[in-house]
PDB file of C-alpha atoms in Angstrom:
ATOM      1  CA  MET A   1     118.491  13.598  59.355  1.00 48.00           C
ATOM      2  CA  LYS A   2     117.777  16.183  56.928  1.00 59.00           C
ATOM      3  CA  TRP A   3     117.144  19.044  59.015  1.00 59.00           C
ATOM      4  CA  ARG A   4     120.113  18.792  60.726  1.00 70.00           C
ATOM      5  CA  GLU A   5     122.324  19.775  58.080  1.00 77.00           C
ATOM      6  CA  PRO A   6     124.044  22.956  57.938  1.00 76.00           C
ATOM      7  CA  SER A   7     122.055  24.231  55.276  1.00 80.00           C
ATOM      8  CA  THR A   8     118.853  23.294  56.030  1.00 84.00           C
ATOM      9  CA  MET A   9     119.417  24.407  59.752  1.00 86.00           C
ATOM     10  CA  GLN A  10     120.721  27.885  58.306  1.00 87.00           C
ATOM     11  CA  ALA A  11     117.435  27.545  56.386  1.00 89.00           C
ATOM     12  CA  MET A  12     115.319  27.318  58.919  1.00 89.00           C
ATOM     13  CA  ILE A  13     117.466  29.571  61.061  1.00 90.00           C
ATOM     14  CA  ASP A  14     116.600  32.563  58.303  1.00 90.00           C
ATOM     15  CA  LYS A  15     112.937  31.962  58.285  1.00 91.00           C
ATOM     16  CA  VAL A  16     112.484  32.105  62.509  1.00 90.00           C
ATOM     17  CA  ALA A  17     114.224  35.419  62.087  1.00 88.00           C
ATOM     18  CA  SER A  18     112.492  36.372  58.973  1.00 89.00           C
ATOM     19  CA  GLU A  19     108.980  35.116  59.629  1.00 91.00           C
ATOM     20  CA  CYS A  20     108.596  35.019  64.084  1.00 92.00           C
ATOM     21  CA  VAL A  21     104.801  36.522  64.935  1.00 92.00           C
ATOM     22  CA  ALA A  22     106.105  36.799  68.641  1.00 93.00           C
ATOM     23  CA  VAL A  23     108.965  39.016  67.291  1.00 91.00           C
ATOM     24  CA  ARG A  24     107.283  41.029  65.223  1.00 92.00           C
ATOM     25  CA  LEU A  25     104.772  41.479  67.832  1.00 92.00           C
ATOM     26  CA  ARG A  26     106.807  42.124  70.675  1.00 93.00           C
ATOM     27  CA  MET A  27     108.404  44.583  68.309  1.00 93.00           C
ATOM     28  CA  LEU A  28     105.558  46.440  67.261  1.00 93.00           C
ATOM     29  CA  ASN A  29     104.397  46.466  71.048  1.00 94.00           C
ATOM     30  CA  ARG A  30     107.226  48.644  72.152  1.00 96.00           C
ATOM     31  CA  VAL A  31     107.198  50.895  68.693  1.00 95.00           C
ATOM     32  CA  ILE A  32     103.219  51.765  69.684  1.00 96.00           C
ATOM     33  CA  THR A  33     103.993  51.764  73.506  1.00 96.00           C
ATOM     34  CA  ASN A  34     106.202  54.601  72.977  1.00 97.00           C
ATOM     35  CA  ILE A  35     103.906  56.311  71.063  1.00 97.00           C
ATOM     36  CA  TYR A  36     101.387  56.616  73.972  1.00 98.00           C
ATOM     37  CA  ASP A  37     104.204  57.023  76.728  1.00 98.00           C
ATOM     38  CA  ASP A  38     105.567  59.757  74.596  1.00 98.00           C
ATOM     39  CA  ALA A  39     102.015  61.652  74.736  1.00 98.00           C
ATOM     40  CA  LEU A  40     102.022  60.726  78.266  1.00 98.00           C
ATOM     41  CA  ARG A  41     105.165  62.036  79.426  1.00 98.00           C
ATOM     42  CA  PRO A  42     103.978  65.110  80.826  1.00 97.00           C
ATOM     43  CA  LEU A  43     101.391  64.028  83.010  1.00 97.00           C
ATOM     44  CA  ASP A  44     104.132  61.749  84.409  1.00 96.00           C
ATOM     45  CA  LEU A  45     102.131  58.871  83.613  1.00 97.00           C
ATOM     46  CA  LYS A  46     102.746  55.672  81.568  1.00 96.00           C
ATOM     47  CA  VAL A  47     100.020  53.936  78.913  1.00 97.00           C
ATOM     48  CA  SER A  48     100.814  50.739  81.701  1.00 94.00           C
ATOM     49  CA  GLN A  49      99.532  52.815  84.036  1.00 96.00           C
ATOM     50  CA  MET A  50      96.490  54.631  82.589  1.00 97.00           C
ATOM     51  CA  ASN A  51      95.247  51.311  81.871  1.00 96.00           C
ATOM     52  CA  ILE A  52      95.166  50.320  85.324  1.00 96.00           C
ATOM     53  CA  LEU A  53      93.580  53.666  86.143  1.00 97.00           C
ATOM     54  CA  VAL A  54      90.683  53.043  83.953  1.00 96.00           C
ATOM     55  CA  ALA A  55      90.229  49.764  85.259  1.00 95.00           C
ATOM     56  CA  ALA A  56      89.281  51.041  88.600  1.00 95.00           C
ATOM     57  CA  ALA A  57      87.205  54.164  87.363  1.00 95.00           C
ATOM     58  CA  THR A  58      85.654  51.731  85.126  1.00 94.00           C
ATOM     59  CA  LEU A  59      84.826  48.861  88.023  1.00 93.00           C
ATOM     60  CA  GLY A  60      84.809  51.530  91.192  1.00 92.00           C
ATOM     61  CA  THR A  61      86.318  48.917  93.268  1.00 92.00           C
ATOM     62  CA  ALA A  62      88.847  47.077  91.394  1.00 93.00           C
ATOM     63  CA  ARG A  63      89.950  43.740  92.446  1.00 93.00           C
ATOM     64  CA  PRO A  64      93.713  42.470  91.636  1.00 93.00           C
ATOM     65  CA  ILE A  65      92.404  39.446  90.330  1.00 92.00           C
ATOM     66  CA  ASP A  66      89.661  41.061  87.749  1.00 91.00           C
ATOM     67  CA  VAL A  67      92.291  43.754  86.569  1.00 94.00           C
ATOM     68  CA  CYS A  68      94.759  40.839  85.845  1.00 93.00           C
ATOM     69  CA  ASP A  69      92.136  38.945  84.552  1.00 89.00           C
ATOM     70  CA  HIS A  70      91.032  42.150  82.491  1.00 87.00           C
ATOM     71  CA  LEU A  71      94.219  43.392  81.237  1.00 90.00           C
ATOM     72  CA  HIS A  72      96.161  40.092  81.386  1.00 88.00           C
ATOM     73  CA  LEU A  73      98.764  41.021  84.011  1.00 91.00           C
ATOM     74  CA  ASP A  74     100.390  38.858  86.144  1.00 93.00           C
ATOM     75  CA  VAL A  75      99.633  39.755  89.839  1.00 92.00           C
ATOM     76  CA  SER A  76     103.329  41.090  90.547  1.00 93.00           C
ATOM     77  CA  THR A  77     103.202  43.817  87.857  1.00 94.00           C
ATOM     78  CA  LEU A  78      99.670  45.005  88.976  1.00 95.00           C
ATOM     79  CA  SER A  79     101.001  45.002  92.480  1.00 94.00           C
ATOM     80  CA  ARG A  80     104.100  46.933  91.314  1.00 95.00           C
ATOM     81  CA  ASN A  81     102.384  49.467  89.325  1.00 95.00           C
ATOM     82  CA  VAL A  82      99.449  49.631  91.963  1.00 95.00           C
ATOM     83  CA  GLU A  83     102.152  50.162  94.768  1.00 95.00           C
ATOM     84  CA  ARG A  84     103.638  53.194  92.928  1.00 96.00           C
ATOM     85  CA  MET A  85     100.503  54.314  92.151  1.00 97.00           C
ATOM     86  CA  LYS A  86      99.273  54.577  95.391  1.00 97.00           C
ATOM     87  CA  ALA A  87     102.782  56.822  96.507  1.00 97.00           C
ATOM     88  CA  ARG A  88     101.525  59.274  94.330  1.00 97.00           C
ATOM     89  CA  GLY A  89      98.026  59.453  95.227  1.00 97.00           C
ATOM     90  CA  TRP A  90      96.840  58.042  92.512  1.00 98.00           C
ATOM     91  CA  LEU A  91      94.466  55.039  93.927  1.00 97.00           C
ATOM     92  CA  GLU A  92      93.981  53.689  97.241  1.00 96.00           C
ATOM     93  CA  VAL A  93      93.111  50.524  98.843  1.00 93.00           C
ATOM     94  CA  VAL A  94      89.612  49.661  99.842  1.00 91.00           C
ATOM     95  CA  PRO A  95      89.140  47.844 103.182  1.00 85.00           C
ATOM     96  CA  ASP A  96      87.882  44.668 102.868  1.00 78.00           C
ATOM     97  CA  LYS A  97      86.699  41.182 104.714  1.00 78.00           C
ATOM     98  CA  ASP A  98      89.566  39.209 103.272  1.00 70.00           C
ATOM     99  CA  GLY A  99      92.533  40.941 103.963  1.00 67.00           C
ATOM    100  CA  ARG A 100      94.566  39.421 101.366  1.00 72.00           C
ATOM    101  CA  SER A 101      92.764  40.297  98.022  1.00 76.00           C
ATOM    102  CA  GLN A 102      93.559  44.598  98.835  1.00 87.00           C
ATOM    103  CA  PRO A 103      90.892  45.629  96.283  1.00 93.00           C
ATOM    104  CA  PHE A 104      91.933  49.596  95.019  1.00 95.00           C
ATOM    105  CA  ARG A 105      89.701  52.207  93.751  1.00 95.00           C
ATOM    106  CA  LEU A 106      90.534  55.389  91.883  1.00 97.00           C
ATOM    107  CA  THR A 107      91.302  58.230  94.117  1.00 97.00           C
ATOM    108  CA  PRO A 108      90.131  62.110  93.380  1.00 97.00           C
ATOM    109  CA  LYS A 109      93.950  62.643  92.417  1.00 98.00           C
ATOM    110  CA  GLY A 110      93.685  59.775  90.507  1.00 97.00           C
ATOM    111  CA  ARG A 111      90.443  60.863  88.608  1.00 97.00           C
ATOM    112  CA  LYS A 112      91.496  64.545  87.912  1.00 98.00           C
ATOM    113  CA  LEU A 113      95.432  62.427  86.139  1.00 98.00           C
ATOM    114  CA  LEU A 114      92.537  60.540  84.265  1.00 96.00           C
ATOM    115  CA  GLU A 115      90.885  63.503  82.593  1.00 96.00           C
ATOM    116  CA  LYS A 116      93.801  65.148  82.264  1.00 97.00           C
ATOM    117  CA  ALA A 117      95.220  61.823  80.106  1.00 97.00           C
ATOM    118  CA  VAL A 118      92.253  61.230  78.364  1.00 97.00           C
ATOM    119  CA  PRO A 119      93.258  64.161  75.835  1.00 97.00           C
ATOM    120  CA  ALA A 120      96.710  62.894  75.458  1.00 97.00           C
ATOM    121  CA  TRP A 121      95.864  59.525  74.928  1.00 97.00           C
ATOM    122  CA  SER A 122      93.442  60.209  72.096  1.00 97.00           C
ATOM    123  CA  GLU A 123      96.117  62.284  70.538  1.00 97.00           C
ATOM    124  CA  ALA A 124      98.395  59.059  70.842  1.00 97.00           C
ATOM    125  CA  GLN A 125      95.568  56.687  69.365  1.00 96.00           C
ATOM    126  CA  GLN A 126      94.734  58.802  66.351  1.00 96.00           C
ATOM    127  CA  GLN A 127      98.892  58.653  65.712  1.00 96.00           C
ATOM    128  CA  VAL A 128      98.876  55.082  65.884  1.00 96.00           C
ATOM    129  CA  THR A 129      95.934  54.211  63.880  1.00 96.00           C
ATOM    130  CA  LYS A 130      97.840  56.649  61.018  1.00 95.00           C
ATOM    131  CA  VAL A 131     100.685  54.164  61.655  1.00 93.00           C
ATOM    132  CA  LEU A 132      99.155  51.037  61.538  1.00 93.00           C
ATOM    133  CA  GLY A 133      95.805  51.756  59.188  1.00 94.00           C
ATOM    134  CA  ASP A 134      92.626  51.913  59.918  1.00 93.00           C
ATOM    135  CA  GLY A 135      92.206  48.295  58.695  1.00 94.00           C
ATOM    136  CA  PHE A 136      94.711  46.695  60.868  1.00 94.00           C
ATOM    137  CA  VAL A 137      93.142  48.485  63.886  1.00 93.00           C
ATOM    138  CA  HIS A 138      89.908  47.033  63.289  1.00 93.00           C
ATOM    139  CA  GLN A 139      91.255  43.749  62.676  1.00 93.00           C
ATOM    140  CA  LEU A 140      93.459  44.131  66.148  1.00 91.00           C
ATOM    141  CA  ASN A 141      90.114  44.812  68.001  1.00 90.00           C
ATOM    142  CA  ARG A 142      88.226  41.970  66.244  1.00 91.00           C
ATOM    143  CA  VAL A 143      91.009  39.721  67.125  1.00 90.00           C
ATOM    144  CA  VAL A 144      91.612  40.960  70.648  1.00 86.00           C
ATOM    145  CA  LYS A 145      87.588  40.614  71.129  1.00 84.00           C
ATOM    146  CA  GLY A 146      88.060  36.639  70.133  1.00 83.00           C
ATOM    147  CA  VAL A 147      90.768  36.178  72.156  1.00 76.00           C
ATOM    148  CA  GLY A 148      88.736  37.460  75.350  1.00 65.00           C
ATOM    149  CA  GLU A 149      85.804  35.007  74.501  1.00 64.00           C
ATOM    150  CA  ARG A 150      88.036  32.462  74.012  1.00 60.00           C
ATOM    151  CA  ALA A 151      89.703  32.788  77.787  1.00 54.00           C
ATOM    152  CA  VAL A 152      86.431  33.336  79.016  1.00 50.00           C
ATOM    153  CA  THR A 153      84.510  29.950  77.759  1.00 49.00           C
ATOM    154  CA  GLY A 154      87.937  28.359  76.925  1.00 47.00           C
TER     155      GLY A 154
END
């Protein structure tokens, strides 16, 4: 088989190394996440946590499955973050008939934190838009919206 020849295999390896979309997106994700995390660091908050706070603020009472679906998180990641945020007094569990789901909501302390975080997030958002460019951000928003629509209908 031709593809198993050393020169062909090396060419394929080089192609993966230079073109893999997954690797490039992960690299970009780390760079962008660091920009947001740096902006939020004075508040002892990470962008991943802020997004959970925003989800709770938006939903009022947030069911874990709904937050996981919306943010594309696995349950263990959400659970770990929610536990940390409950310990800091930012979130609280809402009593529920079904004791397994453990819906949660923002506490007054969590709301104040979120209000302080929005200006820092806004600065990071502007910085990220400068790094990526308006066109890239617009296209990213379109792609994410399409992925979300396909997930609902698919």
